[in-house]
């Protein structure tokens, strides 16, 4: 049994731009070592991430994210058990679609719900972003 969790957040004000590649490098190494898959996107304004892995490992990572001072305005919008993974590995992306960037920004106020078309297309949409 796996756990799938997704959230949107904003980097704290004045986070140096050069910190983003460091976050990616550290996250990639941590996730590989702990069997975590998913996707992390940075729109230039917001982070959105889907995390998949064992229940305990995802819980531990979620606690680390919540305590990380580089994040603010964290909104969890998906937290469910899963029998299979959406993503076979962990990838990082940069969305180039302005509509998607705006949709992600709206998730701070109104996260997608199970009946929302945005939720139903979450996997396909996030997986289609340009990897970096």
Short mmCIF file of N, CA and C in Angstrom, two decimals:
data_model
loop_
_atom_site.label_atom_id
_atom_site.label_comp_id
_atom_site.label_asym_id
_atom_site.label_seq_id
_atom_site.Cartn_x
_atom_site.Cartn_y
_atom_site.Cartn_z
N UNK A 1 0.85 -1.19 0.00
CA UNK A 1 0.00 0.00 0.00
C UNK A 1 0.89 1.24 0.00
N UNK A 2 0.52 2.18 -0.84
CA UNK A 2 1.23 3.44 -0.95
C UNK A 2 0.34 4.57 -0.44
N UNK A 3 0.96 5.71 -0.23
CA UNK A 3 0.24 6.94 0.08
C UNK A 3 0.60 7.95 -1.00
N UNK A 4 -0.41 8.66 -1.48
CA UNK A 4 -0.21 9.73 -2.46
C UNK A 4 -0.67 11.03 -1.82
N UNK A 5 0.19 12.03 -1.84
CA UNK A 5 -0.10 13.32 -1.23
C UNK A 5 0.31 14.42 -2.21
N UNK A 6 -0.51 15.45 -2.32
CA UNK A 6 -0.18 16.58 -3.19
C UNK A 6 -0.46 17.88 -2.46
N UNK A 7 0.37 18.86 -2.74
CA UNK A 7 0.20 20.17 -2.11
C UNK A 7 0.70 21.25 -3.06
N UNK A 8 0.31 22.46 -2.74
CA UNK A 8 0.82 23.65 -3.41
C UNK A 8 1.37 24.56 -2.32
N UNK A 9 2.45 25.26 -2.61
CA UNK A 9 3.02 26.20 -1.64
C UNK A 9 3.72 27.32 -2.39
N UNK A 10 4.09 28.32 -1.65
CA UNK A 10 4.87 29.42 -2.21
C UNK A 10 6.22 29.47 -1.49
N UNK A 11 7.25 29.80 -2.22
CA UNK A 11 8.53 29.98 -1.53
C UNK A 11 8.45 31.23 -0.66
N UNK A 12 9.16 31.18 0.44
CA UNK A 12 9.16 32.36 1.32
C UNK A 12 9.70 33.55 0.55
N UNK A 13 9.27 34.72 0.96
CA UNK A 13 9.76 35.94 0.31
C UNK A 13 11.28 36.00 0.45
N UNK A 14 11.90 36.52 -0.56
CA UNK A 14 13.36 36.70 -0.59
C UNK A 14 14.14 35.39 -0.65
N UNK A 15 13.49 34.29 -1.04
CA UNK A 15 14.23 33.05 -1.24
C UNK A 15 15.13 33.26 -2.46
N UNK A 16 16.43 33.10 -2.30
CA UNK A 16 17.32 33.31 -3.45
C UNK A 16 16.99 32.34 -4.59
N UNK A 17 16.99 32.85 -5.79
CA UNK A 17 16.69 32.03 -6.96
C UNK A 17 17.65 30.84 -7.03
N UNK A 18 18.88 31.03 -6.62
CA UNK A 18 19.86 29.95 -6.67
C UNK A 18 19.56 28.84 -5.67
N UNK A 19 18.65 29.08 -4.76
CA UNK A 19 18.25 28.04 -3.80
C UNK A 19 17.40 26.96 -4.48
N UNK A 20 16.69 27.31 -5.54
CA UNK A 20 15.80 26.36 -6.22
C UNK A 20 16.57 25.15 -6.75
N UNK A 21 17.68 25.32 -7.49
CA UNK A 21 18.42 24.13 -7.95
C UNK A 21 18.95 23.28 -6.79
N UNK A 22 19.33 23.93 -5.69
CA UNK A 22 19.80 23.19 -4.52
C UNK A 22 18.68 22.35 -3.93
N UNK A 23 17.47 22.92 -3.86
CA UNK A 23 16.31 22.17 -3.37
C UNK A 23 16.08 20.94 -4.24
N UNK A 24 16.16 21.13 -5.54
CA UNK A 24 15.94 20.02 -6.48
C UNK A 24 17.00 18.93 -6.28
N UNK A 25 18.26 19.31 -6.17
CA UNK A 25 19.34 18.34 -6.00
C UNK A 25 19.19 17.54 -4.72
N UNK A 26 18.94 18.22 -3.62
CA UNK A 26 18.77 17.54 -2.33
C UNK A 26 17.52 16.67 -2.35
N UNK A 27 16.43 17.18 -2.90
CA UNK A 27 15.18 16.42 -2.96
C UNK A 27 15.34 15.16 -3.81
N UNK A 28 15.99 15.29 -4.93
CA UNK A 28 16.18 14.14 -5.82
C UNK A 28 16.95 13.03 -5.09
N UNK A 29 18.03 13.38 -4.42
CA UNK A 29 18.84 12.38 -3.70
C UNK A 29 18.02 11.76 -2.56
N UNK A 30 17.33 12.59 -1.79
CA UNK A 30 16.52 12.08 -0.68
C UNK A 30 15.44 11.14 -1.19
N UNK A 31 14.72 11.56 -2.21
CA UNK A 31 13.60 10.77 -2.71
C UNK A 31 14.05 9.44 -3.30
N UNK A 32 15.15 9.45 -4.04
CA UNK A 32 15.69 8.20 -4.59
C UNK A 32 16.04 7.24 -3.49
N UNK A 33 16.65 7.74 -2.44
CA UNK A 33 17.08 6.91 -1.32
C UNK A 33 15.95 6.38 -0.47
N UNK A 34 14.77 6.98 -0.59
CA UNK A 34 13.64 6.58 0.26
C UNK A 34 12.47 6.01 -0.53
N UNK A 35 12.66 5.74 -1.80
CA UNK A 35 11.60 5.12 -2.60
C UNK A 35 10.43 6.02 -2.89
N UNK A 36 10.68 7.33 -2.93
CA UNK A 36 9.62 8.30 -3.20
C UNK A 36 9.61 8.62 -4.69
N UNK A 37 8.42 8.61 -5.27
CA UNK A 37 8.24 9.03 -6.64
C UNK A 37 7.24 10.18 -6.65
N UNK A 38 7.05 10.79 -7.82
CA UNK A 38 6.10 11.88 -7.94
C UNK A 38 6.61 12.94 -8.88
N UNK A 39 6.12 14.13 -8.68
CA UNK A 39 6.50 15.24 -9.54
C UNK A 39 6.54 16.52 -8.71
N UNK A 40 7.52 17.36 -9.00
CA UNK A 40 7.64 18.68 -8.37
C UNK A 40 7.71 19.70 -9.49
N UNK A 41 6.82 20.68 -9.43
CA UNK A 41 6.81 21.76 -10.42
C UNK A 41 7.02 23.09 -9.71
N UNK A 42 7.71 23.98 -10.40
CA UNK A 42 7.86 25.35 -9.94
C UNK A 42 7.40 26.26 -11.06
N UNK A 43 6.39 27.07 -10.78
CA UNK A 43 5.82 27.94 -11.81
C UNK A 43 6.54 29.27 -11.92
N UNK A 44 7.45 29.53 -11.01
CA UNK A 44 8.07 30.84 -10.91
C UNK A 44 7.44 31.61 -9.77
N UNK A 45 6.26 31.15 -9.33
CA UNK A 45 5.54 31.75 -8.21
C UNK A 45 5.21 30.69 -7.17
N UNK A 46 4.77 29.52 -7.63
CA UNK A 46 4.30 28.45 -6.75
C UNK A 46 5.06 27.16 -6.99
N UNK A 47 5.12 26.35 -5.93
CA UNK A 47 5.52 24.96 -6.04
C UNK A 47 4.26 24.13 -5.99
N UNK A 48 4.21 23.06 -6.76
CA UNK A 48 3.16 22.05 -6.61
C UNK A 48 3.89 20.71 -6.68
N UNK A 49 3.52 19.82 -5.77
CA UNK A 49 4.22 18.54 -5.72
C UNK A 49 3.23 17.41 -5.43
N UNK A 50 3.44 16.30 -6.12
CA UNK A 50 2.76 15.05 -5.81
C UNK A 50 3.84 14.12 -5.29
N UNK A 51 3.59 13.53 -4.13
CA UNK A 51 4.54 12.64 -3.48
C UNK A 51 3.89 11.26 -3.37
N UNK A 52 4.62 10.22 -3.75
CA UNK A 52 4.13 8.86 -3.64
C UNK A 52 5.19 8.00 -2.97
N UNK A 53 4.75 7.12 -2.08
CA UNK A 53 5.68 6.23 -1.41
C UNK A 53 5.00 5.49 -0.30
N UNK A 54 5.79 4.80 0.50
CA UNK A 54 5.21 4.08 1.63
C UNK A 54 4.56 5.08 2.59
N UNK A 55 3.59 4.61 3.32
CA UNK A 55 2.83 5.48 4.22
C UNK A 55 3.75 6.22 5.19
N UNK A 56 4.67 5.51 5.82
CA UNK A 56 5.56 6.12 6.81
C UNK A 56 6.53 7.12 6.19
N UNK A 57 7.06 6.78 5.02
CA UNK A 57 8.03 7.67 4.37
C UNK A 57 7.36 8.96 3.91
N UNK A 58 6.16 8.85 3.35
CA UNK A 58 5.44 10.06 2.93
C UNK A 58 5.08 10.92 4.14
N UNK A 59 4.66 10.29 5.24
CA UNK A 59 4.34 11.05 6.46
C UNK A 59 5.56 11.81 6.96
N UNK A 60 6.72 11.16 6.94
CA UNK A 60 7.95 11.80 7.39
C UNK A 60 8.33 12.98 6.48
N UNK A 61 8.23 12.77 5.18
CA UNK A 61 8.54 13.85 4.24
C UNK A 61 7.56 15.00 4.39
N UNK A 62 6.29 14.71 4.57
CA UNK A 62 5.29 15.76 4.73
C UNK A 62 5.58 16.59 5.98
N UNK A 63 6.02 15.96 7.05
CA UNK A 63 6.39 16.69 8.27
C UNK A 63 7.59 17.59 8.00
N UNK A 64 8.56 17.10 7.24
CA UNK A 64 9.73 17.92 6.90
C UNK A 64 9.33 19.13 6.07
N UNK A 65 8.44 18.92 5.10
CA UNK A 65 7.99 20.03 4.24
C UNK A 65 7.27 21.08 5.09
N UNK A 66 6.40 20.62 5.98
CA UNK A 66 5.66 21.55 6.84
C UNK A 66 6.54 22.37 7.76
N UNK A 67 7.69 21.82 8.13
CA UNK A 67 8.61 22.52 9.03
C UNK A 67 9.67 23.33 8.29
N UNK A 68 9.71 23.21 6.97
CA UNK A 68 10.73 23.88 6.17
C UNK A 68 10.40 25.37 6.03
N UNK A 69 11.24 26.25 6.54
CA UNK A 69 10.94 27.69 6.48
C UNK A 69 10.99 28.27 5.07
N UNK A 70 11.44 27.49 4.09
CA UNK A 70 11.46 27.99 2.72
C UNK A 70 10.08 27.95 2.08
N UNK A 71 9.13 27.23 2.72
CA UNK A 71 7.75 27.14 2.22
C UNK A 71 6.85 28.06 3.03
N UNK A 72 5.86 28.63 2.36
CA UNK A 72 4.79 29.34 3.04
C UNK A 72 3.50 29.08 2.27
N UNK A 73 2.38 29.36 2.90
CA UNK A 73 1.06 29.18 2.27
C UNK A 73 0.90 27.76 1.72
N UNK A 74 1.21 26.77 2.54
CA UNK A 74 1.12 25.37 2.12
C UNK A 74 -0.34 24.93 2.18
N UNK A 75 -0.84 24.37 1.07
CA UNK A 75 -2.20 23.85 1.01
C UNK A 75 -2.14 22.42 0.48
N UNK A 76 -2.51 21.47 1.33
CA UNK A 76 -2.58 20.07 0.90
C UNK A 76 -3.93 19.86 0.23
N UNK A 77 -3.93 19.31 -0.98
CA UNK A 77 -5.21 19.12 -1.67
C UNK A 77 -5.46 17.68 -2.10
N UNK A 78 -4.55 16.79 -1.78
CA UNK A 78 -4.76 15.38 -2.08
C UNK A 78 -3.99 14.57 -1.05
N UNK A 79 -4.65 13.60 -0.45
CA UNK A 79 -4.00 12.71 0.51
C UNK A 79 -4.82 11.44 0.51
N UNK A 80 -4.29 10.40 -0.16
CA UNK A 80 -5.09 9.19 -0.33
C UNK A 80 -4.21 7.95 -0.36
N UNK A 81 -4.79 6.81 0.03
CA UNK A 81 -4.07 5.55 -0.15
C UNK A 81 -4.05 5.20 -1.64
N UNK A 82 -3.04 4.48 -2.05
CA UNK A 82 -2.92 4.10 -3.46
C UNK A 82 -2.33 2.69 -3.54
N UNK A 83 -2.79 1.95 -4.50
CA UNK A 83 -2.25 0.61 -4.71
C UNK A 83 -1.19 0.60 -5.80
N UNK A 84 -1.11 1.68 -6.57
CA UNK A 84 -0.07 1.80 -7.59
C UNK A 84 0.34 3.27 -7.70
N UNK A 85 1.46 3.47 -8.32
CA UNK A 85 2.01 4.83 -8.44
C UNK A 85 1.54 5.48 -9.74
N UNK A 86 1.32 6.78 -9.69
CA UNK A 86 1.05 7.55 -10.89
C UNK A 86 2.35 7.76 -11.67
N UNK A 87 3.45 7.92 -10.95
CA UNK A 87 4.73 8.25 -11.55
C UNK A 87 5.74 7.15 -11.20
N UNK A 88 6.41 6.57 -12.18
CA UNK A 88 7.37 5.50 -11.89
C UNK A 88 8.69 6.01 -11.29
N UNK A 89 8.92 7.30 -11.39
CA UNK A 89 10.13 7.89 -10.83
C UNK A 89 9.77 9.27 -10.28
N UNK A 90 10.76 10.01 -9.84
CA UNK A 90 10.51 11.36 -9.34
C UNK A 90 11.06 12.32 -10.37
N UNK A 91 10.22 13.26 -10.78
CA UNK A 91 10.66 14.19 -11.81
C UNK A 91 10.37 15.63 -11.39
N UNK A 92 11.08 16.52 -12.00
CA UNK A 92 10.93 17.95 -11.74
C UNK A 92 10.51 18.58 -13.06
N UNK A 93 9.61 19.55 -12.98
CA UNK A 93 9.14 20.18 -14.20
C UNK A 93 8.96 21.67 -14.04
N UNK A 94 8.76 22.29 -15.17
CA UNK A 94 8.52 23.72 -15.22
C UNK A 94 7.38 23.93 -16.20
N UNK A 95 6.18 24.25 -15.71
CA UNK A 95 5.04 24.38 -16.63
C UNK A 95 5.19 25.59 -17.54
N UNK A 96 4.92 25.37 -18.81
CA UNK A 96 5.00 26.47 -19.77
C UNK A 96 3.63 26.97 -20.18
N UNK A 97 2.58 26.29 -19.74
CA UNK A 97 1.20 26.64 -20.08
C UNK A 97 0.67 27.67 -19.07
N UNK A 98 0.39 28.88 -19.53
CA UNK A 98 -0.08 29.95 -18.66
C UNK A 98 -1.37 29.58 -17.95
N UNK A 99 -2.24 28.85 -18.62
CA UNK A 99 -3.50 28.41 -17.99
C UNK A 99 -3.21 27.54 -16.78
N UNK A 100 -2.26 26.61 -16.91
CA UNK A 100 -1.90 25.74 -15.79
C UNK A 100 -1.26 26.55 -14.66
N UNK A 101 -0.39 27.47 -14.98
CA UNK A 101 0.24 28.31 -13.96
C UNK A 101 -0.83 29.06 -13.16
N UNK A 102 -1.82 29.61 -13.85
CA UNK A 102 -2.91 30.33 -13.17
C UNK A 102 -3.76 29.38 -12.34
N UNK A 103 -4.01 28.19 -12.86
CA UNK A 103 -4.80 27.20 -12.13
C UNK A 103 -4.09 26.80 -10.83
N UNK A 104 -2.79 26.57 -10.90
CA UNK A 104 -2.02 26.22 -9.71
C UNK A 104 -2.09 27.35 -8.69
N UNK A 105 -1.98 28.59 -9.12
CA UNK A 105 -2.07 29.74 -8.21
C UNK A 105 -3.42 29.76 -7.50
N UNK A 106 -4.49 29.38 -8.20
CA UNK A 106 -5.82 29.37 -7.59
C UNK A 106 -5.97 28.28 -6.53
N UNK A 107 -5.14 27.24 -6.58
CA UNK A 107 -5.26 26.15 -5.62
C UNK A 107 -4.94 26.59 -4.19
N UNK A 108 -4.31 27.74 -4.02
CA UNK A 108 -4.08 28.27 -2.66
C UNK A 108 -5.41 28.65 -2.00
N UNK A 109 -6.34 29.11 -2.80
CA UNK A 109 -7.63 29.57 -2.29
C UNK A 109 -8.68 28.46 -2.37
N UNK A 110 -8.70 27.78 -3.50
CA UNK A 110 -9.70 26.73 -3.72
C UNK A 110 -9.01 25.52 -4.32
N UNK A 111 -8.49 24.65 -3.43
CA UNK A 111 -7.84 23.45 -3.96
C UNK A 111 -8.84 22.59 -4.73
N UNK A 112 -8.37 21.86 -5.73
CA UNK A 112 -9.27 20.99 -6.47
C UNK A 112 -9.83 19.89 -5.57
N UNK A 113 -11.07 19.55 -5.77
CA UNK A 113 -11.69 18.47 -5.01
C UNK A 113 -11.95 17.28 -5.90
N UNK A 114 -12.33 16.14 -5.32
CA UNK A 114 -12.50 14.91 -6.11
C UNK A 114 -13.47 15.06 -7.29
N UNK A 115 -14.45 15.93 -7.20
CA UNK A 115 -15.42 16.08 -8.29
C UNK A 115 -14.99 17.17 -9.29
N UNK A 116 -13.91 17.85 -8.99
CA UNK A 116 -13.44 18.96 -9.81
C UNK A 116 -12.69 18.42 -11.04
N UNK A 117 -12.94 18.98 -12.19
CA UNK A 117 -12.26 18.56 -13.41
C UNK A 117 -10.75 18.74 -13.27
N UNK A 118 -10.32 19.76 -12.53
CA UNK A 118 -8.90 19.98 -12.29
C UNK A 118 -8.27 18.82 -11.53
N UNK A 119 -9.01 18.27 -10.60
CA UNK A 119 -8.54 17.12 -9.84
C UNK A 119 -8.48 15.89 -10.73
N UNK A 120 -9.50 15.69 -11.55
CA UNK A 120 -9.57 14.51 -12.41
C UNK A 120 -8.43 14.48 -13.42
N UNK A 121 -7.94 15.65 -13.81
CA UNK A 121 -6.87 15.73 -14.80
C UNK A 121 -5.50 16.01 -14.19
N UNK A 122 -5.43 15.98 -12.87
CA UNK A 122 -4.19 16.34 -12.18
C UNK A 122 -3.00 15.53 -12.67
N UNK A 123 -3.12 14.23 -12.69
CA UNK A 123 -2.01 13.37 -13.07
C UNK A 123 -1.52 13.69 -14.48
N UNK A 124 -2.42 13.72 -15.43
CA UNK A 124 -2.05 13.97 -16.82
C UNK A 124 -1.44 15.35 -16.99
N UNK A 125 -2.03 16.33 -16.36
CA UNK A 125 -1.58 17.71 -16.50
C UNK A 125 -0.17 17.89 -15.93
N UNK A 126 0.05 17.42 -14.73
CA UNK A 126 1.36 17.60 -14.10
C UNK A 126 2.43 16.79 -14.82
N UNK A 127 2.08 15.61 -15.29
CA UNK A 127 3.05 14.78 -16.00
C UNK A 127 3.43 15.37 -17.35
N UNK A 128 2.59 16.21 -17.91
CA UNK A 128 2.84 16.78 -19.23
C UNK A 128 3.75 18.00 -19.20
N UNK A 129 4.09 18.49 -18.01
CA UNK A 129 4.93 19.68 -17.92
C UNK A 129 6.35 19.37 -18.39
N UNK A 130 7.00 20.40 -18.85
CA UNK A 130 8.36 20.26 -19.37
C UNK A 130 9.32 19.89 -18.24
N UNK A 131 9.99 18.74 -18.34
CA UNK A 131 10.95 18.38 -17.30
C UNK A 131 12.19 19.25 -17.35
N UNK A 132 12.75 19.49 -16.17
CA UNK A 132 14.02 20.23 -16.11
C UNK A 132 15.05 19.40 -15.37
#
